XYZ file of C-alpha atoms in Angstrom:
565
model
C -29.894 -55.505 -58.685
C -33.493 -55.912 -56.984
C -31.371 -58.310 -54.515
C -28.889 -55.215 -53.686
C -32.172 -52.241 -53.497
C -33.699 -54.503 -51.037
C -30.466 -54.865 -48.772
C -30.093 -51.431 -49.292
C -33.774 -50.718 -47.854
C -33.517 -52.496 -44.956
C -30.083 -50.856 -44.401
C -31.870 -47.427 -44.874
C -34.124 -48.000 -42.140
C -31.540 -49.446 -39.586
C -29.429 -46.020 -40.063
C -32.626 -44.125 -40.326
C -33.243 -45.651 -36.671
C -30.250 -44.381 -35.276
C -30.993 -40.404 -35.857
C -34.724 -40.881 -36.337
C -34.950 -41.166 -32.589
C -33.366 -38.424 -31.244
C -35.776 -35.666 -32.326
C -38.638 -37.959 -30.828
C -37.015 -38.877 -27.705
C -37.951 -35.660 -25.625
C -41.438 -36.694 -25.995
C -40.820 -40.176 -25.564
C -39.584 -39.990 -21.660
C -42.192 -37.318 -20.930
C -44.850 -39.971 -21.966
C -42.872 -43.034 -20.266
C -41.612 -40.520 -17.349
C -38.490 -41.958 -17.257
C -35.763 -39.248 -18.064
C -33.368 -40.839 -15.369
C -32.917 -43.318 -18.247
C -32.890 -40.459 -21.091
C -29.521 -41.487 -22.577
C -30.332 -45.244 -21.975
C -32.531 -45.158 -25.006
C -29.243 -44.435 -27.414
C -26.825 -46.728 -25.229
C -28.765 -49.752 -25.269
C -29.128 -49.731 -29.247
C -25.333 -49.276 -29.548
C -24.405 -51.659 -26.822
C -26.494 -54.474 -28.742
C -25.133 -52.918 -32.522
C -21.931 -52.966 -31.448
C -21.261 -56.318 -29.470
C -23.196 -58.599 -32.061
C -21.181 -57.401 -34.948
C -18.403 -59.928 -34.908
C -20.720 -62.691 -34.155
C -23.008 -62.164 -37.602
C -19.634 -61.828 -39.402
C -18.947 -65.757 -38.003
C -22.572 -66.342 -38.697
C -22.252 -65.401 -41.778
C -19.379 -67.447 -42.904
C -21.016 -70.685 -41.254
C -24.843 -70.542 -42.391
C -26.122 -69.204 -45.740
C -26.199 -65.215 -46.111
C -29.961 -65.033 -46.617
C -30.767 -66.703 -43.600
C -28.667 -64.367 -41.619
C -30.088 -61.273 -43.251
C -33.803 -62.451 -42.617
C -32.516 -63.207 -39.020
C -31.348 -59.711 -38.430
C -34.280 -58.231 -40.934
C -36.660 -60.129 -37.994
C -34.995 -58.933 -35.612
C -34.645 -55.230 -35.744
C -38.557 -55.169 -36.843
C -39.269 -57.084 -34.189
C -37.486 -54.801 -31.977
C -39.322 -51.817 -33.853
C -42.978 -53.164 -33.165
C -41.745 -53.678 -29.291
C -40.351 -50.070 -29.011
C -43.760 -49.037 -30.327
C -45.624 -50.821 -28.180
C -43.394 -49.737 -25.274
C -45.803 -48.998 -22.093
C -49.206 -49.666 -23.591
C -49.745 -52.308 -21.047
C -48.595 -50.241 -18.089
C -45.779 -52.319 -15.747
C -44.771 -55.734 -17.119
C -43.381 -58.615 -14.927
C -39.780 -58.572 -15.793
C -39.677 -55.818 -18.248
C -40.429 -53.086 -16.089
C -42.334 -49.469 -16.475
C -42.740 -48.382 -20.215
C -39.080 -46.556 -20.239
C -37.495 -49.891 -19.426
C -39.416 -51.563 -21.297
C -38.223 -49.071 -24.149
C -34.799 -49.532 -22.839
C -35.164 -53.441 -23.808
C -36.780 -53.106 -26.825
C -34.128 -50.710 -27.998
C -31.598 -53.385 -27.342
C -33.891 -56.239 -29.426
C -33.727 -53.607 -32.190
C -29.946 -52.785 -32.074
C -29.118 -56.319 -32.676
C -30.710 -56.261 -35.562
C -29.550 -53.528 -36.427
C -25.763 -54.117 -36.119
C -26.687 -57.454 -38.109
C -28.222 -55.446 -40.897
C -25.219 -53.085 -41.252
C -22.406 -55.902 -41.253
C -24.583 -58.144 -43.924
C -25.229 -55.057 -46.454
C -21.513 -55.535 -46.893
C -20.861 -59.003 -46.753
C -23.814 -59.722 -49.145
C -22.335 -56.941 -51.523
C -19.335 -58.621 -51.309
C -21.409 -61.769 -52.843
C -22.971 -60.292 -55.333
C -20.102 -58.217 -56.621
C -16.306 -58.777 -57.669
C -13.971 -56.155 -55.344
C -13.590 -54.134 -58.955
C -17.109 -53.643 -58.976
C -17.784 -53.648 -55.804
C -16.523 -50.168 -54.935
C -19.613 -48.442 -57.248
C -22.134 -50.256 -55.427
C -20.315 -50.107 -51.529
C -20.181 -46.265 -52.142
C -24.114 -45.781 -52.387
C -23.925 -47.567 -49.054
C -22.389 -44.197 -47.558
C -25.016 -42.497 -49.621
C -27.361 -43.957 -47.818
C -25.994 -43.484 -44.709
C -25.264 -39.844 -45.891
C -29.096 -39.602 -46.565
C -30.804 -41.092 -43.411
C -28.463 -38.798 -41.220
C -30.303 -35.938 -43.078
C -33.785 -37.366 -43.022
C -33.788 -39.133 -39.732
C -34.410 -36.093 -37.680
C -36.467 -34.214 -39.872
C -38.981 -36.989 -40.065
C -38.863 -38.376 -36.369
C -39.690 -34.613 -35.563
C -42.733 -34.568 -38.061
C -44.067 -38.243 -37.188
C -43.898 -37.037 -33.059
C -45.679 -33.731 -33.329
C -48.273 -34.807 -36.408
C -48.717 -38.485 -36.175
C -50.764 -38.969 -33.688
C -54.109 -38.351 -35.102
C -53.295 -41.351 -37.616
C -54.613 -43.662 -35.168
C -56.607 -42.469 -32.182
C -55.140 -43.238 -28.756
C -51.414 -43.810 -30.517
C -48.769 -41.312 -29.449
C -47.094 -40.012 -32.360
C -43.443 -40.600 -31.204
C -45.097 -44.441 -31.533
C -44.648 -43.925 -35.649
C -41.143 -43.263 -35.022
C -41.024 -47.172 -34.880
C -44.221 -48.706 -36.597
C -43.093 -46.918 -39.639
C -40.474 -49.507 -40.739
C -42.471 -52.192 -40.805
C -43.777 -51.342 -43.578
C -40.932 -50.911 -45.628
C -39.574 -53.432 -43.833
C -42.021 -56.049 -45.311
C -41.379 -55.150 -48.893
C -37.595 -55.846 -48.164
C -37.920 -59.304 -46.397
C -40.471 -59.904 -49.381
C -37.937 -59.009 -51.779
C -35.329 -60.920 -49.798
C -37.497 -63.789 -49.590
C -38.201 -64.319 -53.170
C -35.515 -62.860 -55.051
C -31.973 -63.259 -52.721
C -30.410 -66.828 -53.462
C -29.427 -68.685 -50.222
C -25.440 -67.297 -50.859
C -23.728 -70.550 -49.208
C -20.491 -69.706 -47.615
C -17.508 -71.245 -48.592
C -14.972 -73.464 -46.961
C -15.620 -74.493 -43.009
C -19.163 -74.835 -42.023
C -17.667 -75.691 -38.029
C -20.797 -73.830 -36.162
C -19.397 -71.107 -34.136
C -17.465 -71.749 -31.223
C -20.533 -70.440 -28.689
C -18.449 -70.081 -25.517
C -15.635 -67.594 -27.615
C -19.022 -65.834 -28.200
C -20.198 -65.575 -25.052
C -16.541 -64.084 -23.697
C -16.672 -61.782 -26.203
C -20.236 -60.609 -25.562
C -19.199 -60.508 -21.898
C -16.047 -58.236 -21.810
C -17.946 -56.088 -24.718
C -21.243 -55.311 -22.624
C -19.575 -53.673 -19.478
C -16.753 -51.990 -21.321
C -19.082 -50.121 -23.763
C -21.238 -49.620 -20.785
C -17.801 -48.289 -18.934
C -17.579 -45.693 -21.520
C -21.194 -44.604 -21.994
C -22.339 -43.940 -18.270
C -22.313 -40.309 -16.769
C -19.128 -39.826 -15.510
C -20.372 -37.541 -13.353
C -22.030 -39.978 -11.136
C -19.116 -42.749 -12.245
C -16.291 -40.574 -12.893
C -13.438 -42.735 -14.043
C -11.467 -42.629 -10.927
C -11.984 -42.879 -7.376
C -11.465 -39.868 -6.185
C -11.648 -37.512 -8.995
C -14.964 -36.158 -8.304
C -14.889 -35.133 -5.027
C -18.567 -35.860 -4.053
C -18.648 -39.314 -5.493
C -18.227 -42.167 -2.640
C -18.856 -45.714 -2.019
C -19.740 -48.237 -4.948
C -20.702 -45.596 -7.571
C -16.984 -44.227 -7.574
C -15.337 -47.315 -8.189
C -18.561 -48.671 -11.098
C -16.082 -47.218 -14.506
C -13.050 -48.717 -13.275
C -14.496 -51.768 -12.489
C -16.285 -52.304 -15.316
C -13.260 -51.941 -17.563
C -10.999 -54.040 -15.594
C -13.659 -57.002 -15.677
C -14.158 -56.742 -19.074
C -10.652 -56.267 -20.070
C -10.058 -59.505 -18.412
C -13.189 -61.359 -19.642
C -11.698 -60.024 -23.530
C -8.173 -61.325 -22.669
C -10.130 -64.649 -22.059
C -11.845 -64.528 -25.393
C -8.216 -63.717 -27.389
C -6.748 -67.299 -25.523
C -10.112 -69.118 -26.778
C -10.213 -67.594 -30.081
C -6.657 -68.808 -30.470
C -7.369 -72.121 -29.514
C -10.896 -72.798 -31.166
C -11.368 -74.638 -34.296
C -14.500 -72.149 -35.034
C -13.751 -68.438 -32.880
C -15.739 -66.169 -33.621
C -13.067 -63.843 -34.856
C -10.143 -65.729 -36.266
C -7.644 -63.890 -34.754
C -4.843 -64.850 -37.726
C -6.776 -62.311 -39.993
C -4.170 -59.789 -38.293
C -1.420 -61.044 -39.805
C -2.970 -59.960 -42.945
C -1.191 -55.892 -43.431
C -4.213 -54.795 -44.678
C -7.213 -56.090 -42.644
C -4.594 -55.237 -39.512
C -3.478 -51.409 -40.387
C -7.227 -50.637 -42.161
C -9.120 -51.744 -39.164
C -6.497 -50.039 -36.570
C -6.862 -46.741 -39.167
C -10.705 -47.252 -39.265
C -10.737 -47.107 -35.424
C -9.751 -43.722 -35.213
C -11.492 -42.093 -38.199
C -14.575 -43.766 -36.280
C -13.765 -41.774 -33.312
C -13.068 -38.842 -35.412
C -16.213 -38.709 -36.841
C -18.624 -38.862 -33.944
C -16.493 -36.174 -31.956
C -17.357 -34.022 -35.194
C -21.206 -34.673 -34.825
C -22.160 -34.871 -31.597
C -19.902 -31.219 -30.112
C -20.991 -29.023 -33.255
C -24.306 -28.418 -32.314
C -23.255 -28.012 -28.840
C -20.665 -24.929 -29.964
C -23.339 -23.217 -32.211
C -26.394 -23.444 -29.673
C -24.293 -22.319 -26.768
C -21.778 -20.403 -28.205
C -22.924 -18.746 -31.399
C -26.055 -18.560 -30.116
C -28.393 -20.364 -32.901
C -31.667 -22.299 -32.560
C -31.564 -25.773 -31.966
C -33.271 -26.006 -35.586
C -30.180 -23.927 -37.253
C -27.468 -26.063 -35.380
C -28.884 -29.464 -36.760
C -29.390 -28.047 -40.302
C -25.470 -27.424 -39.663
C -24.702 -31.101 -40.160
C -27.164 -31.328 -43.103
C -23.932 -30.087 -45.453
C -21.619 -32.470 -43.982
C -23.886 -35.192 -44.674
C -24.184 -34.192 -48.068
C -20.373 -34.114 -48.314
C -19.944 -37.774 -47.129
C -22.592 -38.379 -49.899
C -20.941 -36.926 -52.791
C -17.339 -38.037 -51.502
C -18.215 -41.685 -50.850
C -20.144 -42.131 -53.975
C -17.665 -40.618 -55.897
C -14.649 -42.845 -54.121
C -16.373 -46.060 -54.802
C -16.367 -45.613 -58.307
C -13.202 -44.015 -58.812
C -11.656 -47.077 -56.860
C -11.139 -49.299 -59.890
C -9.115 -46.301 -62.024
C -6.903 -44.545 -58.381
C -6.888 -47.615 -55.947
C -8.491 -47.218 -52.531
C -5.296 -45.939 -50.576
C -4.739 -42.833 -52.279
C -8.453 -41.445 -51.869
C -8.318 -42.813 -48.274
C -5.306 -40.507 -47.418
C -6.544 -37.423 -49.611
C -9.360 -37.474 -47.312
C -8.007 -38.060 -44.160
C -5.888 -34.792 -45.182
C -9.212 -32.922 -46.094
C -10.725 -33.945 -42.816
C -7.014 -32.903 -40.742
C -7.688 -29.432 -42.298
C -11.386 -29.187 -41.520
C -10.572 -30.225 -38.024
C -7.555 -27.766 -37.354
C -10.203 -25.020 -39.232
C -12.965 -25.835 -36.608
C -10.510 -25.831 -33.515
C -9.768 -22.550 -34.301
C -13.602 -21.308 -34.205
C -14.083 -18.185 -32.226
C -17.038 -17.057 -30.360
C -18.318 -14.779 -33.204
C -17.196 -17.208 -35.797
C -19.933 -16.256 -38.661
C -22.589 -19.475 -39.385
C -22.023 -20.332 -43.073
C -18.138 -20.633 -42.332
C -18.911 -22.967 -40.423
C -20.943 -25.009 -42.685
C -18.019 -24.408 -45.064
C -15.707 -26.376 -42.940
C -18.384 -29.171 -42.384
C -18.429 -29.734 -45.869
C -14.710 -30.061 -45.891
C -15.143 -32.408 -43.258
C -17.775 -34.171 -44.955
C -15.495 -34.247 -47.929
C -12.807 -35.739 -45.540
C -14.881 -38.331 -43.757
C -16.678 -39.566 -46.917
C -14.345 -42.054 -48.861
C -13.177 -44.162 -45.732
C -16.607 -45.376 -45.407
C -16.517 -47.247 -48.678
C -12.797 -47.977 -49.033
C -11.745 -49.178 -45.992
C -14.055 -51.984 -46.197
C -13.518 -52.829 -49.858
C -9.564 -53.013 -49.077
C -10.246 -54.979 -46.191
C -12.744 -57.327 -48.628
C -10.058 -57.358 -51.513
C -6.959 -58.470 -49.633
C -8.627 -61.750 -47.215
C -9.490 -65.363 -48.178
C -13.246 -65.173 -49.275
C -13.759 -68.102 -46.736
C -13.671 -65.356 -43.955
C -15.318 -62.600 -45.933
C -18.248 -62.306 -43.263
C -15.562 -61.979 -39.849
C -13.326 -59.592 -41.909
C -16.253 -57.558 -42.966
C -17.993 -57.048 -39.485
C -14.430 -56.824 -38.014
C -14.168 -53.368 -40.130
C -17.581 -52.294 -38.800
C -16.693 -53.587 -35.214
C -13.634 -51.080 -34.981
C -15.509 -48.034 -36.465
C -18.367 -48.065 -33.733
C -15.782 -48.900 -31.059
C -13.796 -45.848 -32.191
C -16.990 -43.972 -32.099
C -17.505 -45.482 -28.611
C -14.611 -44.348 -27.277
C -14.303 -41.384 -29.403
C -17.637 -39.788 -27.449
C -16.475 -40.679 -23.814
C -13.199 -39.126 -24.855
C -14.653 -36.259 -25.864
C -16.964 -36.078 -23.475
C -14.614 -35.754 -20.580
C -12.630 -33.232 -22.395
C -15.866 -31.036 -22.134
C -16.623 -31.694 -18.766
C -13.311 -30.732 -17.129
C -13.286 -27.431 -19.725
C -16.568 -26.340 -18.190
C -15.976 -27.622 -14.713
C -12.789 -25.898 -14.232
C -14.144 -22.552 -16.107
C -17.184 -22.633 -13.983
C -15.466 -22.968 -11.211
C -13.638 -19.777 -11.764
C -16.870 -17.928 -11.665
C -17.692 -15.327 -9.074
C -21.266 -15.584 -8.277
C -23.321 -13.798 -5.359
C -23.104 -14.778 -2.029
C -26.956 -15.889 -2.261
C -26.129 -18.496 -5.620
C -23.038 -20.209 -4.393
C -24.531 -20.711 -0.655
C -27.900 -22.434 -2.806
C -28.696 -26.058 -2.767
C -26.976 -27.258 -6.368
C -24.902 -24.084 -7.030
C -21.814 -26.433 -6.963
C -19.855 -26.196 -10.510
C -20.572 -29.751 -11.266
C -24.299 -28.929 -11.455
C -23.864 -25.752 -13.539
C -21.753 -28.081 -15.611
C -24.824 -30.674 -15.885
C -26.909 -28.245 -17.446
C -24.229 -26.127 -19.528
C -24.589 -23.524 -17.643
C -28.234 -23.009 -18.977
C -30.267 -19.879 -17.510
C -27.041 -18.932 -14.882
C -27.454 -14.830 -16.036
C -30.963 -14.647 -15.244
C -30.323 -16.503 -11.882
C -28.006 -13.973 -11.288
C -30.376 -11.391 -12.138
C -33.207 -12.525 -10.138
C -30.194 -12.649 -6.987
C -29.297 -9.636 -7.354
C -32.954 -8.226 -7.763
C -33.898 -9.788 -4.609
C -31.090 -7.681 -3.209
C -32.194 -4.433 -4.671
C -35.789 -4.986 -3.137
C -34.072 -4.861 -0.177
C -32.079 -1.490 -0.911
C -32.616 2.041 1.496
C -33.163 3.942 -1.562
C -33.973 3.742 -4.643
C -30.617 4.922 -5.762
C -28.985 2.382 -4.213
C -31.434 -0.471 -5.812
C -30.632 0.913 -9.096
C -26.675 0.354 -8.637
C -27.391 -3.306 -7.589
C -29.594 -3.663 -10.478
C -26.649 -2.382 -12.443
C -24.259 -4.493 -10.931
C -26.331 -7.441 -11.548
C -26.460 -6.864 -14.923
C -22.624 -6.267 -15.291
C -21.985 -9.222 -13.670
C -24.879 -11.560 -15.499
C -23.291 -10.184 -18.737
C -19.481 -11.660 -17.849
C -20.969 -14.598 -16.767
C -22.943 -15.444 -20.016
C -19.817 -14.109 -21.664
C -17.615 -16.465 -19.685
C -20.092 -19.129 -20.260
C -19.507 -18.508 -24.000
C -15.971 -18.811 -23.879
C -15.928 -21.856 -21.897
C -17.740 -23.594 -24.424
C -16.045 -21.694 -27.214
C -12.544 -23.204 -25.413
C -14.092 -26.613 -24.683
C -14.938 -26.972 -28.299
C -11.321 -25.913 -29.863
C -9.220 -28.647 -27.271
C -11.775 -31.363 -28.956
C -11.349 -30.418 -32.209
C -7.260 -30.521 -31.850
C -7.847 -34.040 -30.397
C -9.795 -34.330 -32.986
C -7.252 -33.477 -35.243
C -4.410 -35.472 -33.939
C -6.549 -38.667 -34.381
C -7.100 -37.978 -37.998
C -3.360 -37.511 -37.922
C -3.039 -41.018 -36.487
C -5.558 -42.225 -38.772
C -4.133 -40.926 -41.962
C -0.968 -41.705 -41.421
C -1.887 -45.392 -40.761
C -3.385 -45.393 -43.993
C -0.485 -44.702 -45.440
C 0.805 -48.124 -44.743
C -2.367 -49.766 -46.133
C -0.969 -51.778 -48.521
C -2.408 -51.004 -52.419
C -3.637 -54.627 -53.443
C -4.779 -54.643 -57.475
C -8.632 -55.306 -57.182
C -9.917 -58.648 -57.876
C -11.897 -59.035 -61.085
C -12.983 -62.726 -59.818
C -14.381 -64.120 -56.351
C -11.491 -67.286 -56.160
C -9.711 -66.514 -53.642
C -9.109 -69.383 -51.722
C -6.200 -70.481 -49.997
C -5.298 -73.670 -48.253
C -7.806 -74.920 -45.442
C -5.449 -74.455 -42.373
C -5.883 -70.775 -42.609
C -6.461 -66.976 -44.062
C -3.651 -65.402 -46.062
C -1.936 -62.627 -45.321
C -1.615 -59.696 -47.978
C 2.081 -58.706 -48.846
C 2.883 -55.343 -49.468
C 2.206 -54.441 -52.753
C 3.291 -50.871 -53.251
């Protein structure tokens, strides 16, 4: 148990990295002056996370589990003391100003990240049978319930009240020196109390050159998907302003790594040691849970990331009221997943799986149909139905997955289930993403503005559509004021006036409604995924859960679950 609290610490602070930052981040590139590279910060951790997930799932089933955790441990602390240190020493030779530099370091830490989220599981799976496993996988999605929730408040409170701890040491610094810390008493833990969990069967090292195809078609189409597609928009041609080099960079990038991944399939079929062992699909449920978990993934971040979007700009709410909006759908995924993993042993995994993709269908078509006066705590009412949805997948998919493959390949099944959630994310966001950007760019558009805004440097709708249409009725204001300064009489000023403000008015009203529009057509995407997703799960076969860890079968290779309905 001391083994499985430490694990779970050093989990905590890996998903307590990935929210902790955002409240900090504002501060971060005003110190570094580097907001060209604003979303940079985010990308690089989830470019690193996500490609290096398979490969510590083959590490794991080659070299013992501890050393692999205490790699990955080393690594994201590593990473955390770099990001801290991020521009203390001014422009480094290679590394760049201190936003690059941050950049980097954000990458070092991701990979130890994604290491530390794939080996929770796998050294769960270890320590526990798959009927007792479920108990212990579903505090997992406590946790990650938990840091969601805590992440933001504390980055915000380390940022603005940290920095008197040390003198001369930004507060947004803590953001990162604060894990090692905690970090230390888990690799201590780790250290003296984990055994060395040997792996069974093959111990062929890793085929490195599968590795470094997969790594290579990875990189640039994650990269494809998280670059501004208004500068790369996925087409030549389809923004009209976009020429040269930058408006073939998407499509390239996804063709070259499409073909660099088709390369990495051939060698993974052919290698004694791939790092994915690409007849794990002919296993039912490792192939339909993993397809299934792909598109709750991208369910789930199109759910987070547009909410606060729709109450800030629609609603009208504080920033500070549209993040405590997500607070009740983490609490949901708390309650749901910790009740799911230890229900799993009396219902089965498939059943809760497909209750909640249900809940979450509902929550979704509920949120699609959101208005622009839709009253605040409904909406927290249908996050919690959403959290409610979300919250057993996390758990169960993995345990199925766990249950139903040879225990030889525990570790590449395991990071394989991971792998496909943050890809669905992936892909989920730049989905989503362009959704809102043609919404607003073709409602924006439609605006009729004064002569004196449309004729202005950056009054195109692609710029209004950068900013969200952010401070567009006082610009109109201030146009037609400078108009009514002009007027013969003061009569005639005070019609302008009037017209300005009739016309600011339908503009932030339009504004509202764009949004308000934007934000339904993602959430019935949203919902057809879950749809997808749900009814996938459907066909995840119900395997009995193991009560023993002996699942073997013969050396030449991984067995495939029948359908046991």
């Amino acid at each position: 148990m001391v083994i499985y609290l430490a694990i779970l610490m050093a989990l905590f602070l890996a998903a307590l990295d990935q929210t902790i930052v955002s409240t900090a981040l504002p501060r971060m590139v005003e110190d570094l002056q580097g907001i060209d590279r604003y979303a940079w910060v985010a990308t690089a951790y989830l470019l690193a996370s996500t490609a290096l997930a398979l490969v510590y799932g083959k590490l794991a089933d080659t070299y013992p589990r501890k050393h692999v955790t205490l790699g990955a441990v080393g690594l994201f602390l590593g990473g955390s003391v770099l990001c801290g240190l991020a521009g203390e020493f001014g422009t480094l030779p290679l590394l760049g100003d201190g936003m690059t530099q941050l950049v980097i370091f954000r990458g070092i830490q991701g990979a130890g990240g994604g290491g530390l989220f794939a080996m929770t599981f796998i050294v769960i799976a270890d320590l526990f049978t798959p009927a007792e496993r479920g108990r212990y996988q579903g505090l997992v999605g406590a946790v990650f319930g938990i840091a969601s929730v805590l992440g933001p408040l504390i980055g915000g409170l380390l940022t603005d009240h940290a920095g008197g701890v040390i003198p001369g040491v930004e507060g947004w610094r803590w953001v990162f020196y604060v894990n090692v810390p905690v970090g230390a008493v888990a690799v201590w833990f780790i250290m003296r109390r984990m055994p060395r969990l040997e792996p069974q069967g093959d111990r062929t090292p890793p085929d490195l050159l599968s590795g470094a195809l997969l790594l290579g078609g990875l990189i640039p189409v994650i990269l494809a998907l998280q670059i501004d597609k208004r500068r790369y928009p996925w087409l030549p041609g389809l923004a009209g302003d976009v020429t040269g080099l930058a408006a073939w960079t998407t499509l390239a990038l996804i063709l070259f790594g499409l073909v660099v991944l088709t390369l990495f399939v051939r060698r993974s079929r052919t290698s004694r040691s791939p790092i994915l062992d690409f007849r794990l699909f002919e296993n039912d449920v490792f192939r339909t849970a993993n397809f299934a978990t792909f598109f709750f993934g991208a369910a789930f971040m199109s759910v987070t990331i547009f909410l606060p979007l729709y109450l800030v700009n629609v609603t009208g709410v504080s920033a500070t009221r549209a993040g405590a909006a997500l607070i009740p759908f983490s609490m949901g995924i708390v309650f749901a997943a910790t009740y799911a993993g230890q229900a799993a042993v009396r219902i089965g995994y498939r059943k809760q799986i497909v209750a909640g993709g249900l809940l979450f269908v509902v929550a979704s078509i509920l949120l699609a149909r959101m208005g622009v006066d839709e009253p605040y705590p409904r909406v927290v009412a249908y996050m919690v139905l959403a959290g409610f949805g979300i919250g057993p997948s996390l758990p169960l998919f993995t345990l199925a997955i766990q249950n139903a493959v040879d225990v030889r390949f525990i570790g590449q099944a395991t990071s394989a289930s991971q792998f496909f959630r943050q890809t669905g994310a992936t892909v989920g966001a730049a989905l989503m993403g362009t959704v809102l950007g043609t919404t607003l760019g073709i409602a924006f558009a439609a605006l009729e503005l004064p002569v004196e805004m449309t004729e202005a440097p950056g009054a195109s709708a692609e710029a209004f559509v950068s900013t969200g249409g952010a401070g567009l009725p006082d610009r109109i204001r201030e146009a037609f004021e400078v108009s009514a300064a002009s007027a013969a009489t003061q009569a005639e000023a005070a019609q302008i006036r009037a017209e300005g403000e009739q016309v600011a008015s339908e503009t932030g009203a339009a504004i509202r409604n764009a949004f308000a529009e934007a934000t339904s057509r993602i959430y019935w995407l949203t919902a057809v995924l879950l749809v997808v997703a749900t009814t996938l799960s459907l066909r995840i076969p119900e395997l009995p859960l193991r009560t023993t860890h002996d699942r073997v079968s013969s050396p030449e290779r991984p067995p495939a679950a029948k359908n046991e309905e």
